CSV table of C-alpha atoms and ligand atoms in Angstrom, one decimal:
chain,number,residue,atom,x,y,z
Z,138,UNK,CA,0.5,0.1,0.0
Z,139,UNK,CA,1.2,3.8,-0.5
Z,140,UNK,CA,0.1,6.3,1.2
Z,141,UNK,CA,0.9,9.4,0.5
Z,142,UNK,CA,3.6,11.8,3.7
Z,143,UNK,CA,4.3,14.5,1.9
Z,144,UNK,CA,3.6,17.3,-0.8
Z,145,UNK,CA,5.2,19.6,-2.1
Z,146,UNK,CA,4.0,22.7,-5.1
Z,147,UNK,CA,6.5,24.9,-6.8
Z,148,UNK,CA,4.9,27.7,-9.2
Z,149,UNK,CA,7.3,27.9,-12.0
Z,150,UNK,CA,7.0,29.6,-15.0
Z,151,UNK,CA,8.9,29.5,-17.8
Z,152,UNK,CA,9.6,32.2,-21.1
Z,153,UNK,CA,7.8,30.7,-24.7
Z,154,UNK,CA,10.7,31.3,-27.5
Z,155,UNK,CA,8.0,33.5,-28.8
Z,156,UNK,CA,4.5,34.3,-28.6
Z,157,UNK,CA,1.2,32.1,-28.6
Z,158,UNK,CA,-1.6,33.7,-30.4
Z,159,UNK,CA,-5.6,32.0,-29.5
Z,160,UNK,CA,-8.4,32.8,-30.2
Z,161,UNK,CA,-8.5,34.0,-27.2
Z,162,UNK,CA,-5.3,35.7,-25.9
Z,163,UNK,CA,-1.5,36.2,-26.6
Z,164,UNK,CA,1.1,34.9,-24.2
Z,165,UNK,CA,5.2,35.0,-23.3
Z,166,UNK,CA,5.8,33.1,-21.2
Z,167,UNK,CA,3.9,30.0,-18.8
Z,168,UNK,CA,4.2,29.8,-15.3
Z,169,UNK,CA,2.9,26.2,-14.2
Z,170,UNK,CA,2.2,23.8,-11.2
Z,171,UNK,CA,4.7,21.0,-10.5
Z,172,UNK,CA,4.0,18.9,-7.8
Z,173,UNK,CA,5.8,16.7,-6.5
Z,174,UNK,CA,4.6,13.9,-4.9
Z,175,UNK,CA,6.2,11.9,-1.1
Z,176,UNK,CA,4.9,8.0,-0.1
Z,177,UNK,CA,5.9,7.1,3.1
Z,178,UNK,CA,8.2,5.1,1.9
Z,179,UNK,CA,9.7,7.9,0.0
Z,180,UNK,CA,9.6,6.7,-3.8
Z,181,UNK,CA,8.7,10.4,-5.0
Z,182,UNK,CA,6.9,11.7,-8.1
Z,183,UNK,CA,6.4,14.1,-10.4
Z,184,UNK,CA,2.9,16.3,-11.6
Z,185,UNK,CA,2.4,18.8,-13.2
Z,186,UNK,CA,-0.7,21.5,-12.8
Z,187,UNK,CA,-0.6,22.9,-16.7
Z,188,UNK,CA,-2.8,25.4,-16.6
Z,189,UNK,CA,-2.9,28.3,-18.2
Z,190,UNK,CA,-2.9,31.5,-16.5
Z,191,UNK,CA,-6.6,32.8,-17.2
Z,192,UNK,CA,-9.9,31.3,-17.1
Z,193,UNK,CA,-10.4,31.2,-21.4
Z,194,UNK,CA,-9.6,27.3,-22.1
Z,195,UNK,CA,-11.2,26.3,-18.8
Z,196,UNK,CA,-12.8,27.9,-16.5
Z,197,UNK,CA,-8.9,27.2,-14.6
Z,198,UNK,CA,-6.3,29.2,-13.9
Z,199,UNK,CA,-2.5,29.0,-12.3
Z,200,UNK,CA,-4.4,30.9,-9.0
Z,201,UNK,CA,-7.6,28.8,-9.2
Z,202,UNK,CA,-5.7,25.9,-9.2
Z,203,UNK,CA,-2.6,26.6,-5.9
Z,204,UNK,CA,-5.7,27.1,-4.1
Z,205,UNK,CA,-6.9,24.1,-4.5
Z,206,UNK,CA,-3.7,22.1,-5.0
Z,207,UNK,CA,-3.0,23.1,-1.3
Z,208,UNK,CA,-6.9,23.0,-0.2
Z,209,UNK,CA,-8.4,20.3,-1.3
Z,210,UNK,CA,-6.4,17.7,-2.9
Z,211,UNK,CA,-3.1,17.7,-0.9
Z,212,UNK,CA,-5.7,17.0,2.2
Z,213,UNK,CA,-7.2,14.1,0.4
Z,214,UNK,CA,-4.2,13.2,-1.1
Z,215,UNK,CA,-2.5,12.7,2.3
Z,216,UNK,CA,-5.9,10.9,3.3
Z,217,UNK,CA,-5.9,7.4,2.4
Z,218,UNK,CA,-4.0,4.6,0.8
Z,219,UNK,CA,-4.2,3.0,-2.1
Z,220,UNK,CA,-2.5,0.2,-4.7
Z,221,UNK,CA,-3.4,1.6,-8.2
Z,222,UNK,CA,-3.5,5.2,-8.5
Z,223,UNK,CA,-6.7,5.0,-9.8
Z,224,UNK,CA,-8.0,4.6,-6.3
Z,225,UNK,CA,-6.2,7.9,-5.5
Z,226,UNK,CA,-7.7,9.5,-8.4
Z,227,UNK,CA,-11.6,7.5,-7.2
Z,228,UNK,CA,-11.0,9.9,-4.1
Z,229,UNK,CA,-9.9,12.9,-6.0
Z,230,UNK,CA,-12.6,13.8,-7.8
Z,231,UNK,CA,-14.2,14.5,-4.6
Z,232,UNK,CA,-12.8,17.8,-5.2
Z,233,UNK,CA,-15.2,18.4,-9.0
Z,234,UNK,CA,-14.4,20.4,-11.9
Z,235,UNK,CA,-10.9,21.4,-10.7
Z,236,UNK,CA,-9.5,19.4,-13.4
Z,237,UNK,CA,-6.0,20.3,-14.3
Z,238,UNK,CA,-5.5,20.4,-10.8
Z,239,UNK,CA,-6.3,17.3,-10.1
Z,240,UNK,CA,-4.2,16.4,-12.9
Z,241,UNK,CA,-1.3,17.1,-12.4
Z,242,UNK,CA,-1.5,15.0,-8.3
Z,243,UNK,CA,-2.9,12.0,-10.7
Z,244,UNK,CA,0.0,11.8,-12.9
Z,245,UNK,CA,2.3,12.0,-9.9
Z,246,UNK,CA,0.6,9.1,-8.3
Z,247,UNK,CA,1.8,7.4,-11.3
Z,248,UNK,CA,4.7,8.6,-12.0
Z,249,UNK,CA,5.4,7.8,-8.2
Z,250,UNK,CA,3.6,4.0,-10.0
Z,251,UNK,CA,5.4,2.3,-12.2
Z,252,UNK,CA,8.7,3.9,-11.1
Z,253,UNK,CA,8.6,1.2,-7.8
Z,254,UNK,CA,7.3,-1.5,-10.4
Z,255,UNK,CA,10.3,-0.5,-12.5
Z,256,UNK,CA,7.6,-0.2,-15.9
Z,257,UNK,CA,7.7,3.2,-17.8
Z,258,UNK,CA,4.6,4.8,-17.2
Z,259,UNK,CA,4.1,4.1,-21.2
Z,260,UNK,CA,3.7,0.6,-20.0
Z,261,UNK,CA,1.8,0.3,-16.2
Z,262,UNK,CA,-0.6,2.8,-18.7
Z,263,UNK,CA,-1.0,0.0,-21.3
Z,264,UNK,CA,0.5,1.5,-24.0
Z,265,UNK,CA,2.9,-0.7,-26.9
Z,266,UNK,CA,4.1,2.3,-28.6
Z,267,UNK,CA,8.3,3.2,-28.7
Z,268,UNK,CA,7.3,6.5,-30.3
Z,269,UNK,CA,5.1,8.7,-31.0
Z,270,UNK,CA,3.8,10.4,-34.4
Z,271,UNK,CA,3.4,14.0,-33.9
Z,272,UNK,CA,2.2,17.2,-35.8
Z,273,UNK,CA,2.4,21.4,-34.4
Z,274,UNK,CA,-0.1,23.8,-33.6
Z,275,UNK,CA,-0.2,26.5,-35.1
Z,276,UNK,CA,-1.0,29.8,-33.8
Z,277,UNK,CA,-3.2,33.4,-35.1
Z,278,UNK,CA,-0.8,35.3,-37.5
Z,279,UNK,CA,-0.6,38.6,-37.9
Z,280,UNK,CA,-0.1,37.8,-42.0
Z,281,UNK,CA,-0.7,35.3,-44.4
Z,282,UNK,CA,2.3,35.3,-45.1
Z,283,UNK,CA,4.3,34.7,-41.6
Z,284,UNK,CA,2.0,31.8,-40.8
Z,285,UNK,CA,3.3,29.9,-44.7
Z,286,UNK,CA,6.9,31.3,-42.8
Z,287,UNK,CA,6.4,28.5,-39.9
Z,288,UNK,CA,4.6,26.0,-41.6
Z,289,UNK,CA,7.4,26.0,-43.5
Z,290,UNK,CA,9.4,25.9,-40.8
Z,291,UNK,CA,7.6,23.2,-39.0
Z,292,UNK,CA,7.2,20.4,-41.9
Z,293,UNK,CA,11.3,21.5,-42.3
Z,294,UNK,CA,11.5,19.7,-39.0
Z,295,UNK,CA,9.3,16.6,-40.3
Z,296,UNK,CA,6.6,17.2,-38.7
Z,297,UNK,CA,3.6,15.1,-39.6
Z,298,UNK,CA,0.9,16.9,-39.6
Z,299,UNK,CA,-0.4,21.3,-39.1
Z,300,UNK,CA,-3.3,22.7,-37.2
Z,301,UNK,CA,-4.4,25.9,-37.4
Z,302,UNK,CA,-5.3,27.4,-35.2
Z,303,UNK,CA,-9.0,30.2,-36.5
Z,304,UNK,CA,-11.6,32.5,-34.9
Z,305,UNK,CA,-13.5,34.2,-37.0
Z,306,UNK,CA,-11.6,36.8,-40.2
Z,307,UNK,CA,-9.1,34.1,-39.8
Z,308,UNK,CA,-10.2,31.4,-41.3
Z,309,UNK,CA,-11.4,30.0,-45.1
Z,310,UNK,CA,-8.2,32.9,-45.9
Z,311,UNK,CA,-5.5,30.8,-44.5
Z,312,UNK,CA,-6.9,27.7,-44.5
Z,313,UNK,CA,-6.9,28.2,-48.4
Z,314,UNK,CA,-3.5,29.3,-48.3
Z,315,UNK,CA,-1.0,26.3,-46.5
Z,316,UNK,CA,-4.1,24.2,-48.2
Z,317,UNK,CA,-2.0,25.3,-51.9
Z,318,UNK,CA,1.6,24.9,-50.2
Z,319,UNK,CA,1.5,22.0,-48.5
Z,320,UNK,CA,-1.2,20.7,-50.8
Z,321,UNK,CA,0.4,16.8,-48.8
Z,322,UNK,CA,0.7,17.7,-45.5
Z,323,UNK,CA,-2.4,16.3,-42.7
Z,324,UNK,CA,-3.4,19.7,-42.2
Z,325,UNK,CA,-6.7,20.1,-39.4
Z,326,UNK,CA,-7.8,23.5,-37.7
Z,327,UNK,CA,-9.3,24.1,-34.0
Z,328,UNK,CA,-11.3,27.6,-33.2
Z,329,UNK,CA,-10.9,27.1,-29.4
Z,330,UNK,CA,-14.6,27.8,-29.7
Z,331,UNK,CA,-15.1,30.9,-31.1
Z,332,UNK,CA,-18.3,30.4,-33.8
Z,333,UNK,CA,-21.3,30.4,-33.0
Z,334,UNK,CA,-23.7,28.7,-34.9
Z,335,UNK,CA,-24.4,31.3,-37.1
Z,336,UNK,CA,-20.9,31.4,-38.5
Z,337,UNK,CA,-22.0,27.6,-39.6
Z,338,UNK,CA,-21.7,29.0,-43.0
Z,339,UNK,CA,-18.1,29.7,-43.1
Z,340,UNK,CA,-18.2,26.2,-42.4
Z,341,UNK,CA,-19.2,25.2,-44.0
Z,342,UNK,CA,-16.6,26.4,-46.3
Z,343,UNK,CA,-13.3,24.5,-45.0
Z,344,UNK,CA,-15.4,21.9,-45.5
Z,345,UNK,CA,-13.6,21.7,-49.0
Z,346,UNK,CA,-10.2,22.1,-48.5
Z,347,UNK,CA,-9.3,18.0,-47.2
Z,348,UNK,CA,-9.0,18.8,-43.8
Z,349,UNK,CA,-8.6,16.3,-41.2
Z,350,UNK,CA,-10.8,17.7,-38.8
Z,351,UNK,CA,-12.4,20.6,-38.1
Z,352,UNK,CA,-11.1,21.0,-33.6
Z,353,UNK,CA,-13.9,22.5,-31.2
Z,354,UNK,CA,-15.8,24.3,-33.7
Z,355,UNK,CA,-18.7,25.8,-31.4
Z,356,UNK,CA,-18.9,26.7,-27.4
Z,357,UNK,CA,-17.3,23.6,-24.9
Z,358,UNK,CA,-21.0,23.4,-23.3
Z,359,UNK,CA,-22.1,23.4,-27.8
Z,360,UNK,CA,-23.1,19.6,-28.0
Z,361,UNK,CA,-26.5,19.5,-29.8
Z,362,UNK,CA,-25.3,22.6,-32.7
Z,363,UNK,CA,-21.0,20.0,-32.6
Z,364,UNK,CA,-24.2,17.8,-33.8
Z,365,UNK,CA,-25.9,19.5,-35.9
Z,366,UNK,CA,-23.1,21.0,-38.1
Z,367,UNK,CA,-21.5,17.1,-38.1
Z,368,UNK,CA,-24.2,15.5,-39.4
Z,369,UNK,CA,-23.2,19.7,-43.2
Z,370,UNK,CA,-20.9,18.6,-43.1
Z,371,UNK,CA,-17.8,15.2,-44.2
Z,372,UNK,CA,-15.4,17.2,-42.3
Z,373,UNK,CA,-14.6,15.3,-38.7
Z,374,UNK,CA,-15.1,17.5,-36.6
Z,375,UNK,CA,-13.5,17.1,-33.1
Z,376,UNK,CA,-13.6,18.2,-29.3
Z,377,UNK,CA,-11.5,18.6,-27.8
Z,378,UNK,CA,-13.2,21.6,-24.2
Z,379,UNK,CA,-16.1,20.0,-24.4
Z,380,UNK,CA,-14.9,16.6,-23.3
Z,381,UNK,CA,-13.7,17.1,-19.5
Z,382,UNK,CA,-15.0,13.9,-18.4
Z,383,UNK,CA,-16.6,10.8,-18.9
Z,384,UNK,CA,-19.7,10.9,-19.6
Z,385,UNK,CA,-20.0,14.5,-21.9
Z,386,UNK,CA,-18.2,11.6,-24.2
Z,387,UNK,CA,-20.6,9.7,-23.5
Z,388,UNK,CA,-23.1,12.3,-24.5
Z,389,UNK,CA,-21.6,13.4,-27.0
Z,390,UNK,CA,-20.3,10.4,-28.6
Z,391,UNK,CA,-24.1,10.4,-28.8
Z,392,UNK,CA,-26.0,13.1,-29.7
Z,393,UNK,CA,-23.1,11.6,-32.9
Z,394,UNK,CA,-21.6,15.5,-32.1
Z,395,UNK,CA,-18.1,14.1,-33.1
Z,396,UNK,CA,-16.1,12.0,-35.1
Z,397,UNK,CA,-12.1,12.7,-33.4
Z,398,UNK,CA,-11.7,12.5,-29.7
Z,399,UNK,CA,-8.5,15.2,-28.8
Z,400,UNK,CA,-7.6,13.7,-25.1
Z,401,UNK,CA,-5.4,15.8,-23.0
Z,402,UNK,CA,-4.1,15.0,-20.0
Z,403,UNK,CA,-4.9,17.2,-17.9
Z,404,UNK,CA,-8.0,18.8,-19.3
Z,405,UNK,CA,-9.4,15.1,-17.9
Z,406,UNK,CA,-8.6,15.8,-14.5
Z,407,UNK,CA,-4.5,12.7,-14.9
Z,408,UNK,CA,-4.3,10.2,-16.5
Z,409,UNK,CA,-6.5,8.3,-14.9
Z,410,UNK,CA,-9.5,9.6,-16.4
Z,411,UNK,CA,-7.6,9.7,-19.7
Z,412,UNK,CA,-7.0,6.1,-19.4
Z,413,UNK,CA,-10.8,4.7,-18.7
Z,414,UNK,CA,-11.1,7.5,-21.8
Z,415,UNK,CA,-9.6,6.0,-24.0
Z,416,UNK,CA,-11.9,2.8,-23.9
Z,417,UNK,CA,-14.9,3.8,-24.0
Z,418,UNK,CA,-12.9,6.0,-27.4
Z,419,UNK,CA,-11.2,3.0,-28.5
Z,420,UNK,CA,-14.5,0.2,-28.0
Z,421,UNK,CA,-16.1,3.0,-30.3
Z,422,UNK,CA,-14.3,3.3,-33.3
Z,423,UNK,CA,-13.4,7.0,-33.3
Z,424,UNK,CA,-9.5,7.9,-34.1
Z,425,UNK,CA,-7.9,9.0,-30.6
Z,426,UNK,CA,-4.7,11.6,-30.6
Z,427,UNK,CA,-3.2,13.2,-27.5
Z,428,UNK,CA,-3.6,17.9,-27.6
Z,429,UNK,CA,-1.3,19.6,-25.4
Z,430,UNK,CA,-1.7,22.7,-22.5
Z,431,UNK,CA,2.5,23.8,-23.6
Z,432,UNK,CA,3.4,21.3,-21.3
Z,433,UNK,CA,6.6,21.2,-19.6
Z,434,UNK,CA,9.3,18.1,-19.5
Z,435,UNK,CA,6.9,15.7,-16.8
Z,436,UNK,CA,3.6,16.6,-18.4
Z,437,UNK,CA,4.7,16.0,-21.8
Z,438,UNK,CA,6.5,12.5,-20.6
Z,439,UNK,CA,3.0,12.3,-19.3
Z,440,UNK,CA,1.2,12.9,-22.8
Z,441,UNK,CA,3.8,10.9,-24.3
Z,442,UNK,CA,2.9,7.5,-22.4
Z,443,UNK,CA,-0.8,8.0,-22.4
Z,444,UNK,CA,-0.1,8.2,-26.4
Z,445,UNK,CA,1.2,4.7,-27.1
Z,446,UNK,CA,-1.8,3.9,-26.6
Z,447,UNK,CA,-3.5,1.5,-29.3
Z,448,UNK,CA,-6.4,3.7,-29.5
Z,449,UNK,CA,-3.8,7.3,-30.6
Z,450,UNK,CA,-3.7,7.0,-34.0
Z,451,UNK,CA,-3.4,10.3,-34.7
Z,452,UNK,CA,-0.2,12.0,-34.5
Z,453,UNK,CA,-0.6,13.6,-31.2
Z,454,UNK,CA,0.9,17.7,-30.4
Z,455,UNK,CA,3.6,16.4,-28.1
Z,456,UNK,CA,6.0,18.6,-29.8
Z,457,UNK,CA,9.5,19.2,-29.3
Z,458,UNK,CA,10.0,21.2,-26.0
Z,459,UNK,CA,11.7,23.7,-28.2
Z,460,UNK,CA,9.6,23.9,-30.1
Z,461,UNK,CA,8.0,26.4,-27.0
Z,462,UNK,CA,10.5,26.8,-24.8
Z,463,UNK,CA,14.6,27.9,-24.5
Z,464,UNK,CA,14.4,25.3,-21.7
Z,465,UNK,CA,12.8,23.2,-20.6
Z,466,UNK,CA,12.2,22.5,-16.6
Z,467,UNK,CA,13.4,18.9,-17.6
Z,468,UNK,CA,17.3,17.1,-17.7
Z,469,UNK,CA,16.1,16.0,-20.8
Z,470,UNK,CA,14.0,17.7,-23.5
Z,471,UNK,CA,11.9,15.9,-25.9
Z,472,UNK,CA,12.5,15.9,-28.4
Z,473,UNK,CA,10.9,16.1,-31.7
Z,474,UNK,CA,13.2,13.7,-35.2
Z,475,UNK,CA,11.5,14.0,-38.0
Z,476,UNK,CA,8.2,14.3,-36.6
Z,477,UNK,CA,8.4,11.3,-34.6
Z,478,UNK,CA,9.1,11.5,-30.5
Z,479,UNK,CA,10.6,8.2,-28.2
Z,480,UNK,CA,7.6,7.4,-25.3
Z,481,UNK,CA,10.6,6.8,-21.9
Z,482,UNK,CA,11.2,3.8,-22.1
Z,483,UNK,CA,12.7,4.1,-18.6
Z,484,UNK,CA,10.6,3.2,-14.7
Z,485,UNK,CA,8.3,6.0,-14.4
Z,486,UNK,CA,8.1,9.4,-15.6
Z,487,UNK,CA,10.9,9.0,-17.7
Z,488,UNK,CA,11.6,12.4,-17.3
Z,489,UNK,CA,12.7,14.0,-14.1
Z,490,UNK,CA,13.4,18.3,-13.6
Z,491,UNK,CA,16.7,19.6,-13.2
Z,492,UNK,CA,16.4,20.6,-9.3
Z,493,UNK,CA,19.1,23.6,-10.0
Z,494,UNK,CA,17.2,26.0,-12.8
Z,495,UNK,CA,13.7,24.6,-11.8
Z,496,UNK,CA,14.7,26.3,-8.0
Z,497,UNK,CA,16.0,29.6,-10.6
Z,498,UNK,CA,12.7,29.7,-12.0
Z,499,UNK,CA,10.2,28.8,-8.6
Z,500,UNK,CA,8.3,31.7,-8.3
Z,501,UNK,CA,6.2,30.6,-5.2
Z,502,UNK,CA,7.0,26.5,-3.1
Z,503,UNK,CA,4.7,25.1,0.0
Z,504,UNK,CA,5.6,22.3,1.3
Z,505,UNK,CA,2.6,20.6,3.0
Z,506,UNK,CA,3.8,17.1,5.2
Z,507,UNK,CA,7.2,15.4,6.1
Z,508,UNK,CA,8.7,13.4,3.8
Z,509,UNK,CA,11.4,11.3,5.7
O,230,MG,MG1,-7.9,22.4,-29.1
């Protein structure tokens, strides 16, 4: 049985290589919270709370995650003994919502679990792939020419799929330009819920570009609108923000609101939930891919591990660390080699924080409990 005695929270800031703009905001550095769990026998595991700073992707923020982790998740994590991380996840699920915050703890529990058993996290999850095909996400740029320059760079780096962020006013033209420049590259678009049902005609026009998928055109709760649009277009709709709980996936499947699932470990509340969503989507015959939240190396390693599962048949958004960070927080970055990233094969998570660099980048730190 494992019992968590010590919980450490590290609020860590990393500068981005370049400013990222989405339909709602722009940012030039990110702050995530690293979670270290220490068991009574001294075993440790690291996880990452990769919440955006503001409540624009979901309702969570770094500040809300910090408060929920300190006041609720840390006490819950220290209150029970468990044999399998799913047991701890069930206890943490007494906290409603707050998926990003819960994900950090669940990830750390899985990392600890795998390391104690001497197996890789991917193997502990049931993953079989040794390498993952990766694609890349391109933000909204000031001009189409700048977008094309970035697309050319990423295709040159071997990324297997391009994803374009779109929003009203930045959709048909950039898609047309990238499609014309790279006719053979798998291409998909992600609206992060920026459209309304009144914009249906624009989305139908995107149907003509042979896109791999249109991701999250409407607001997260608008499952009926997604189902209605899917009736009008051949391009598969992929859901991201809409699917926070397994029940959301069941409802969306029932309504025909998606044909592809984006699983994000953070959005779903951790690896335990991601594993259950994978099972459900796999059984329903849905292609799956792993999305990202600009994770540091800790969260990125967890995304790689879950991407090793058989249902992840589309390129994942687990690009190399260098796409976002000049220096990652881990001793070893995640490296993209021609569109492939190795799944860590060593016992545990497969990435450790660089403690000296971690201390230098930490803006707040809290230790709860006294690990031996
Ligand atoms: Mg998305």
